[in-house]
PDB file of C-alpha atoms in Angstrom:
ATOM      1  CA  MET W   1      16.635  21.269 -64.766  1.00 54.00           C
ATOM      2  CA  GLY W   2      13.302  19.577 -64.197  1.00 54.00           C
ATOM      3  CA  ARG W   3      14.975  16.550 -62.676  1.00 55.00           C
ATOM      4  CA  ILE W   4      17.160  18.692 -60.437  1.00 55.00           C
ATOM      5  CA  ARG W   5      14.150  20.688 -59.266  1.00 54.00           C
ATOM      6  CA  LEU W   6      12.219  17.462 -58.559  1.00 50.00           C
ATOM      7  CA  PHE W   7      15.212  16.110 -56.643  1.00 46.00           C
ATOM      8  CA  ILE W   8      15.452  19.279 -54.518  1.00 48.00           C
ATOM      9  CA  ILE W   9      11.715  19.181 -53.791  1.00 48.00           C
ATOM     10  CA  SER W  10      11.946  15.525 -52.778  1.00 50.00           C
ATOM     11  CA  ILE W  11      14.882  16.199 -50.475  1.00 52.00           C
ATOM     12  CA  THR W  12      13.049  19.157 -48.915  1.00 51.00           C
ATOM     13  CA  PHE W  13       9.909  17.082 -48.354  1.00 45.00           C
ATOM     14  CA  ILE W  14      11.875  14.272 -46.716  1.00 51.00           C
ATOM     15  CA  SER W  15      13.681  16.756 -44.477  1.00 52.00           C
ATOM     16  CA  VAL W  16      10.398  18.317 -43.363  1.00 44.00           C
ATOM     17  CA  LEU W  17       8.911  14.867 -42.761  1.00 45.00           C
ATOM     18  CA  ILE W  18      11.884  13.756 -40.650  1.00 49.00           C
ATOM     19  CA  SER W  19      11.782  17.022 -38.699  1.00 51.00           C
ATOM     20  CA  GLY W  20       8.076  16.552 -38.049  1.00 47.00           C
ATOM     21  CA  ILE W  21       8.598  13.010 -36.804  1.00 47.00           C
ATOM     22  CA  PHE W  22      11.427  14.164 -34.546  1.00 46.00           C
ATOM     23  CA  ILE W  23       9.370  17.027 -33.090  1.00 47.00           C
ATOM     24  CA  THR W  24       6.363  14.760 -32.532  1.00 45.00           C
ATOM     25  CA  THR W  25       8.547  12.203 -30.795  1.00 47.00           C
ATOM     26  CA  GLN W  26       9.985  14.893 -28.521  1.00 52.00           C
ATOM     27  CA  ILE W  27       6.514  16.189 -27.663  1.00 43.00           C
ATOM     28  CA  VAL W  28       5.266  12.700 -26.793  1.00 42.00           C
ATOM     29  CA  HIS W  29       8.394  12.053 -24.728  1.00 48.00           C
ATOM     30  CA  SER W  30       7.934  15.372 -22.892  1.00 46.00           C
ATOM     31  CA  GLN W  31       4.282  14.582 -22.219  1.00 43.00           C
ATOM     32  CA  GLN W  32       5.210  11.177 -20.859  1.00 43.00           C
ATOM     33  CA  GLN W  33       7.819  12.745 -18.594  1.00 49.00           C
ATOM     34  CA  CYS W  34       5.338  15.366 -17.444  1.00 43.00           C
ATOM     35  CA  CYS W  35       2.647  12.764 -16.743  1.00 42.00           C
ATOM     36  CA  GLY W  36       5.167  10.604 -14.927  1.00 45.00           C
ATOM     37  CA  MET W  37       6.227  13.501 -12.716  1.00 46.00           C
ATOM     38  CA  MET W  38       2.622  14.459 -11.997  1.00 42.00           C
ATOM     39  CA  ASN W  39       1.719  10.859 -11.203  1.00 47.00           C
ATOM     40  CA  GLN W  40       4.693  10.646  -8.836  1.00 49.00           C
ATOM     41  CA  ASN W  41       3.744  13.951  -7.196  1.00 53.00           C
ATOM     42  CA  HIS W  42       0.171  12.743  -6.846  1.00 52.00           C
ATOM     43  CA  MET W  43       1.267   9.498  -5.194  1.00 52.00           C
ATOM     44  CA  GLU W  44       3.582  11.386  -2.837  1.00 53.00           C
ATOM     45  CA  MET W  45       0.698  13.689  -1.900  1.00 54.00           C
ATOM     46  CA  MET W  46      -1.516  10.685  -1.142  1.00 53.00           C
ATOM     47  CA  GLN W  47       1.245   9.123   0.933  1.00 52.00           C
ATOM     48  CA  ASP W  48       1.576  12.345   2.961  1.00 54.00           C
ATOM     49  CA  MET W  49      -2.172  12.515   3.506  1.00 50.00           C
ATOM     50  CA  MET W  50      -2.342   8.923   4.753  1.00 51.00           C
ATOM     51  CA  GLY W  51       0.949   9.014   6.660  1.00 47.00           C
ATOM     52  CA  GLY W  52      -0.549   9.988   9.979  1.00 50.00           C
ATOM     53  CA  ARG W  53      -3.417   7.521   9.701  1.00 57.00           C
ATOM     54  CA  LEU W  54      -1.571   4.325   8.814  1.00 65.00           C
ATOM     55  CA  PRO W  55       1.501   2.658  10.295  1.00 69.00           C
ATOM     56  CA  PRO W  56       4.643   2.319   8.192  1.00 75.00           C
ATOM     57  CA  GLY W  57       4.164  -0.189   5.404  1.00 81.00           C
ATOM     58  CA  ILE W  58       5.966  -3.442   4.769  1.00 89.00           C
ATOM     59  CA  GLU W  59       8.022  -4.572   1.794  1.00 93.00           C
ATOM     60  CA  PRO W  60       6.352  -6.744  -0.881  1.00 95.00           C
ATOM     61  CA  GLU W  61       8.731  -9.621  -0.153  1.00 96.00           C
ATOM     62  CA  ASP W  62       7.601  -9.598   3.488  1.00 92.00           C
ATOM     63  CA  LEU W  63       4.005 -10.383   2.566  1.00 95.00           C
ATOM     64  CA  PRO W  64       2.729 -13.896   3.234  1.00 95.00           C
ATOM     65  CA  ALA W  65       3.026 -15.942   0.018  1.00 96.00           C
ATOM     66  CA  PRO W  66       4.494 -12.935  -1.855  1.00 96.00           C
ATOM     67  CA  GLU W  67       4.312 -14.684  -5.230  1.00 97.00           C
ATOM     68  CA  SER W  68       0.601 -15.430  -4.946  1.00 97.00           C
ATOM     69  CA  ARG W  69      -1.862 -13.513  -7.093  1.00 98.00           C
ATOM     70  CA  GLY W  70      -3.508 -12.042  -4.002  1.00 97.00           C
ATOM     71  CA  ALA W  71      -0.209 -10.594  -2.774  1.00 97.00           C
ATOM     72  CA  LYS W  72       0.651  -9.159  -6.175  1.00 97.00           C
ATOM     73  CA  LEU W  73      -2.768  -7.547  -6.557  1.00 97.00           C
ATOM     74  CA  LEU W  74      -2.458  -6.051  -3.081  1.00 97.00           C
ATOM     75  CA  VAL W  75       0.857  -4.461  -4.065  1.00 96.00           C
ATOM     76  CA  ARG W  76      -0.469  -3.286  -7.435  1.00 95.00           C
ATOM     77  CA  TYR W  77      -3.544  -1.473  -6.160  1.00 94.00           C
ATOM     78  CA  CYS W  78      -2.978  -0.542  -2.512  1.00 92.00           C
ATOM     79  CA  THR W  79       0.353   1.206  -3.024  1.00 91.00           C
ATOM     80  CA  GLN W  80      -1.290   3.748  -5.333  1.00 87.00           C
ATOM     81  CA  CYS W  81      -2.399   5.717  -2.273  1.00 84.00           C
ATOM     82  CA  HIS W  82      -0.337   4.615   0.701  1.00 85.00           C
ATOM     83  CA  ASN W  83       2.341   2.271   1.955  1.00 87.00           C
ATOM     84  CA  LEU W  84       1.792  -1.452   1.596  1.00 92.00           C
ATOM     85  CA  PRO W  85      -0.384  -2.661   4.496  1.00 91.00           C
ATOM     86  CA  SER W  86       0.258  -5.872   6.364  1.00 92.00           C
ATOM     87  CA  PRO W  87      -2.644  -8.348   6.218  1.00 94.00           C
ATOM     88  CA  ALA W  88      -2.201  -8.630   9.988  1.00 90.00           C
ATOM     89  CA  MET W  89      -3.490  -5.073  10.427  1.00 89.00           C
ATOM     90  CA  HIS W  90      -7.051  -6.360  10.715  1.00 92.00           C
ATOM     91  CA  THR W  91      -8.918  -9.511  11.591  1.00 93.00           C
ATOM     92  CA  SER W  92     -10.670 -11.707   9.051  1.00 94.00           C
ATOM     93  CA  GLY W  93     -14.014 -10.187  10.018  1.00 93.00           C
ATOM     94  CA  GLU W  94     -12.743  -6.614   9.642  1.00 94.00           C
ATOM     95  CA  TRP W  95     -11.016  -6.841   6.271  1.00 96.00           C
ATOM     96  CA  PRO W  96     -14.081  -7.044   3.964  1.00 97.00           C
ATOM     97  CA  GLU W  97     -15.444  -3.708   5.202  1.00 96.00           C
ATOM     98  CA  VAL W  98     -12.026  -2.039   5.142  1.00 94.00           C
ATOM     99  CA  ALA W  99     -11.288  -3.362   1.646  1.00 96.00           C
ATOM    100  CA  GLN W 100     -14.660  -2.304   0.244  1.00 96.00           C
ATOM    101  CA  ARG W 101     -14.079   1.198   1.540  1.00 94.00           C
ATOM    102  CA  MET W 102     -10.748   1.305  -0.290  1.00 92.00           C
ATOM    103  CA  PHE W 103     -12.252  -0.145  -3.470  1.00 94.00           C
ATOM    104  CA  ALA W 104     -14.953   2.530  -3.452  1.00 93.00           C
ATOM    105  CA  ARG W 105     -12.323   5.270  -3.212  1.00 89.00           C
ATOM    106  CA  LEU W 106     -10.290   3.751  -6.043  1.00 90.00           C
ATOM    107  CA  ASN W 107     -13.383   3.474  -8.231  1.00 89.00           C
ATOM    108  CA  MET W 108     -14.184   7.131  -7.599  1.00 85.00           C
ATOM    109  CA  MET W 109     -10.632   8.316  -8.274  1.00 81.00           C
ATOM    110  CA  SER W 110     -10.130   6.155 -11.342  1.00 80.00           C
ATOM    111  CA  GLY W 111     -13.299   7.710 -12.779  1.00 73.00           C
ATOM    112  CA  MET W 112     -11.620  11.131 -12.550  1.00 67.00           C
ATOM    113  CA  ASN W 113      -8.721  10.099 -14.789  1.00 56.00           C
ATOM    114  CA  GLU W 114     -10.269  11.313 -18.052  1.00 53.00           C
ATOM    115  CA  GLU W 115     -10.832  14.752 -16.578  1.00 53.00           C
ATOM    116  CA  TRP W 116      -7.086  15.079 -16.088  1.00 50.00           C
ATOM    117  CA  MET W 117      -5.932  14.895 -19.716  1.00 45.00           C
ATOM    118  CA  GLY W 118      -6.443  11.130 -19.771  1.00 49.00           C
ATOM    119  CA  MET W 119      -3.653  10.522 -17.260  1.00 48.00           C
ATOM    120  CA  MET W 120      -4.146   7.193 -15.536  1.00 53.00           C
ATOM    121  CA  TRP W 121      -3.327   8.133 -11.967  1.00 69.00           C
ATOM    122  CA  MET W 122      -5.501   5.546 -10.316  1.00 80.00           C
ATOM    123  CA  LYS W 123      -6.674   2.134 -11.399  1.00 89.00           C
ATOM    124  CA  ALA W 124      -9.393   0.202  -9.629  1.00 92.00           C
ATOM    125  CA  PRO W 125      -9.447  -3.599  -9.392  1.00 95.00           C
ATOM    126  CA  THR W 126     -12.089  -5.581 -11.209  1.00 96.00           C
ATOM    127  CA  VAL W 127     -14.774  -7.422  -9.255  1.00 96.00           C
ATOM    128  CA  GLU W 128     -12.807 -10.657  -9.644  1.00 98.00           C
ATOM    129  CA  GLU W 129      -9.603  -8.991  -8.444  1.00 97.00           C
ATOM    130  CA  GLN W 130     -11.429  -7.511  -5.467  1.00 97.00           C
ATOM    131  CA  GLU W 131     -12.582 -10.977  -4.426  1.00 98.00           C
ATOM    132  CA  ILE W 132      -9.032 -12.324  -4.707  1.00 98.00           C
ATOM    133  CA  ILE W 133      -7.618  -9.452  -2.631  1.00 98.00           C
ATOM    134  CA  VAL W 134     -10.225  -9.853   0.137  1.00 98.00           C
ATOM    135  CA  SER W 135      -9.719 -13.621   0.207  1.00 98.00           C
ATOM    136  CA  TYR W 136      -5.953 -13.144   0.505  1.00 98.00           C
ATOM    137  CA  LEU W 137      -6.305 -10.583   3.303  1.00 97.00           C
ATOM    138  CA  LYS W 138      -8.718 -12.781   5.247  1.00 97.00           C
ATOM    139  CA  SER W 139      -6.468 -15.826   4.907  1.00 97.00           C
ATOM    140  CA  ASN W 140      -3.488 -13.923   6.310  1.00 96.00           C
ATOM    141  CA  SER W 141      -5.287 -11.657   8.742  1.00 95.00           C
ATOM    142  CA  LEU W 142      -4.643 -10.984  12.413  1.00 93.00           C
ATOM    143  CA  LYS W 143      -5.594 -13.944  14.590  1.00 91.00           C
ATOM    144  CA  PRO W 144      -7.172 -12.394  17.709  1.00 92.00           C
ATOM    145  CA  VAL W 145      -7.407 -14.061  21.083  1.00 89.00           C
ATOM    146  CA  ALA W 146     -10.796 -15.666  21.625  1.00 79.00           C
ATOM    147  CA  PRO W 147     -13.123 -13.552  23.818  1.00 65.00           C
ATOM    148  CA  GLY W 148     -12.796 -14.481  27.473  1.00 82.00           C
ATOM    149  CA  LEU W 149      -9.742 -16.679  26.877  1.00 88.00           C
ATOM    150  CA  LEU W 150      -6.970 -14.141  27.555  1.00 90.00           C
ATOM    151  CA  PRO W 151      -4.542 -15.832  29.985  1.00 92.00           C
ATOM    152  CA  SER W 152      -4.376 -14.328  33.483  1.00 93.00           C
ATOM    153  CA  PRO W 153      -6.735 -11.478  32.468  1.00 92.00           C
ATOM    154  CA  VAL W 154      -6.341  -9.506  35.714  1.00 91.00           C
ATOM    155  CA  SER W 155      -2.549  -9.629  35.858  1.00 93.00           C
ATOM    156  CA  SER W 156      -0.643  -6.374  35.361  1.00 92.00           C
ATOM    157  CA  GLY W 157       0.813  -7.705  32.091  1.00 92.00           C
ATOM    158  CA  ALA W 158      -2.613  -8.551  30.690  1.00 93.00           C
ATOM    159  CA  ILE W 159      -4.015  -5.178  31.718  1.00 92.00           C
ATOM    160  CA  ALA W 160      -1.138  -3.335  30.041  1.00 93.00           C
ATOM    161  CA  PHE W 161      -1.486  -5.539  26.967  1.00 93.00           C
ATOM    162  CA  LYS W 162      -5.207  -4.832  26.647  1.00 91.00           C
ATOM    163  CA  SER W 163      -4.865  -1.110  27.349  1.00 90.00           C
ATOM    164  CA  VAL W 164      -2.050  -0.472  24.865  1.00 90.00           C
ATOM    165  CA  CYS W 165      -2.638  -2.882  21.998  1.00 89.00           C
ATOM    166  CA  SER W 166      -6.388  -2.391  21.685  1.00 87.00           C
ATOM    167  CA  GLN W 167      -5.822   1.244  20.649  1.00 86.00           C
ATOM    168  CA  CYS W 168      -5.010   0.178  17.091  1.00 84.00           C
ATOM    169  CA  HIS W 169      -6.377  -3.321  16.498  1.00 85.00           C
ATOM    170  CA  ALA W 170      -7.965  -6.405  18.020  1.00 88.00           C
ATOM    171  CA  LEU W 171      -5.884  -8.152  20.665  1.00 91.00           C
ATOM    172  CA  PRO W 172      -3.610 -10.728  19.042  1.00 92.00           C
ATOM    173  CA  ASP W 173      -3.436 -14.209  20.479  1.00 92.00           C
ATOM    174  CA  PRO W 174      -0.261 -14.548  22.610  1.00 93.00           C
ATOM    175  CA  GLU W 175       0.309 -17.843  20.789  1.00 91.00           C
ATOM    176  CA  LEU W 176       0.608 -15.962  17.497  1.00 89.00           C
ATOM    177  CA  HIS W 177       4.399 -15.723  18.052  1.00 91.00           C
ATOM    178  CA  ASN W 178       6.995 -17.544  20.097  1.00 94.00           C
ATOM    179  CA  ALA W 179       8.866 -16.018  23.020  1.00 94.00           C
ATOM    180  CA  GLU W 180      11.828 -15.059  20.834  1.00 95.00           C
ATOM    181  CA  GLU W 181       9.643 -13.190  18.338  1.00 93.00           C
ATOM    182  CA  TRP W 182       7.487 -11.136  20.681  1.00 95.00           C
ATOM    183  CA  PRO W 183      10.125  -8.525  21.711  1.00 94.00           C
ATOM    184  CA  GLY W 184      10.678  -7.538  18.059  1.00 92.00           C
ATOM    185  CA  VAL W 185       6.944  -7.466  17.362  1.00 91.00           C
ATOM    186  CA  VAL W 186       6.213  -5.243  20.359  1.00 93.00           C
ATOM    187  CA  GLU W 187       9.058  -2.888  19.439  1.00 92.00           C
ATOM    188  CA  ARG W 188       7.700  -2.600  15.892  1.00 88.00           C
ATOM    189  CA  MET W 189       4.253  -1.772  17.278  1.00 87.00           C
ATOM    190  CA  ARG W 190       5.808   0.846  19.573  1.00 89.00           C
ATOM    191  CA  VAL W 191       7.399   2.555  16.568  1.00 87.00           C
ATOM    192  CA  ASN W 192       4.106   2.387  14.666  1.00 84.00           C
ATOM    193  CA  MET W 193       2.304   4.075  17.549  1.00 85.00           C
ATOM    194  CA  GLN W 194       4.851   6.867  17.557  1.00 84.00           C
ATOM    195  CA  VAL W 195       4.452   7.410  13.794  1.00 80.00           C
ATOM    196  CA  MET W 196       0.661   7.477  14.103  1.00 79.00           C
ATOM    197  CA  GLY W 197       0.706   9.957  16.978  1.00 82.00           C
ATOM    198  CA  LYS W 198      -0.484   7.477  19.606  1.00 84.00           C
ATOM    199  CA  PRO W 199       0.754   7.701  23.213  1.00 86.00           C
ATOM    200  CA  VAL W 200       4.086   5.867  23.165  1.00 85.00           C
ATOM    201  CA  ILE W 201       4.596   3.199  25.811  1.00 88.00           C
ATOM    202  CA  THR W 202       7.462   3.496  28.246  1.00 90.00           C
ATOM    203  CA  GLU W 203      10.290   0.973  28.446  1.00 92.00           C
ATOM    204  CA  GLU W 204       8.719  -0.337  31.644  1.00 92.00           C
ATOM    205  CA  GLU W 205       5.352  -0.885  29.948  1.00 92.00           C
ATOM    206  CA  LYS W 206       7.046  -2.458  26.960  1.00 93.00           C
ATOM    207  CA  GLY W 207       8.940  -4.868  29.233  1.00 94.00           C
ATOM    208  CA  GLU W 208       5.775  -5.799  31.084  1.00 95.00           C
ATOM    209  CA  ILE W 209       3.868  -6.521  27.874  1.00 95.00           C
ATOM    210  CA  VAL W 210       6.745  -8.502  26.356  1.00 95.00           C
ATOM    211  CA  SER W 211       7.114 -10.525  29.552  1.00 96.00           C
ATOM    212  CA  TYR W 212       3.395 -11.332  29.568  1.00 95.00           C
ATOM    213  CA  LEU W 213       3.235 -12.293  25.888  1.00 95.00           C
ATOM    214  CA  SER W 214       6.411 -14.343  26.080  1.00 95.00           C
ATOM    215  CA  LYS W 215       5.069 -16.271  29.071  1.00 94.00           C
ATOM    216  CA  TYR W 216       2.000 -17.387  27.131  1.00 93.00           C
ATOM    217  CA  ALA W 217       3.605 -17.599  23.684  1.00 93.00           C
ATOM    218  CA  LYS W 218       3.375 -20.679  21.502  1.00 85.00           C
TER     219      LYS W 218
END
């Protein structure tokens, strides 16, 4: 009888232990799912907040040198809050200030993680990673036309170009693209302006700008 009782006790203990492991596993899995959903909701909220302030993003494979460490770090950190920005959004001189502003926000938000049940919503880049990101952005930044060197500056095409394109960024050098590329670039900018709530150019204005840029393209 003693052996039978010991056997029953052992079986009962093992059953309870297995049940406890199963329940713990389910709880952890549920917590992970919950955190994942909250992280996703948080990211979607950030995207909505930034949607009217930034143009549509680009795909990671469309970045210059997409396999470089700078490109991968840009994807890793910048897409936590908004769509992936193109390095051509700003000039080399503008990117350091813009990037530091973003780094400061990430540092602030990553410091709030522990207050939210330890959920890692935001991660901030290290000082070394920040330097790599800024260097990458500067190397692939918008190449503006040199001051005073805009071709035919008083022509109707140049005036339309300056009036429209300077609303969002520095004026790009007409030699930045060839004549075949400029129509697609201008159309993409027109869509971006519409998304950001900027006055959308007419087809006539678009044609005038494209004609001007194509004339002085590389």
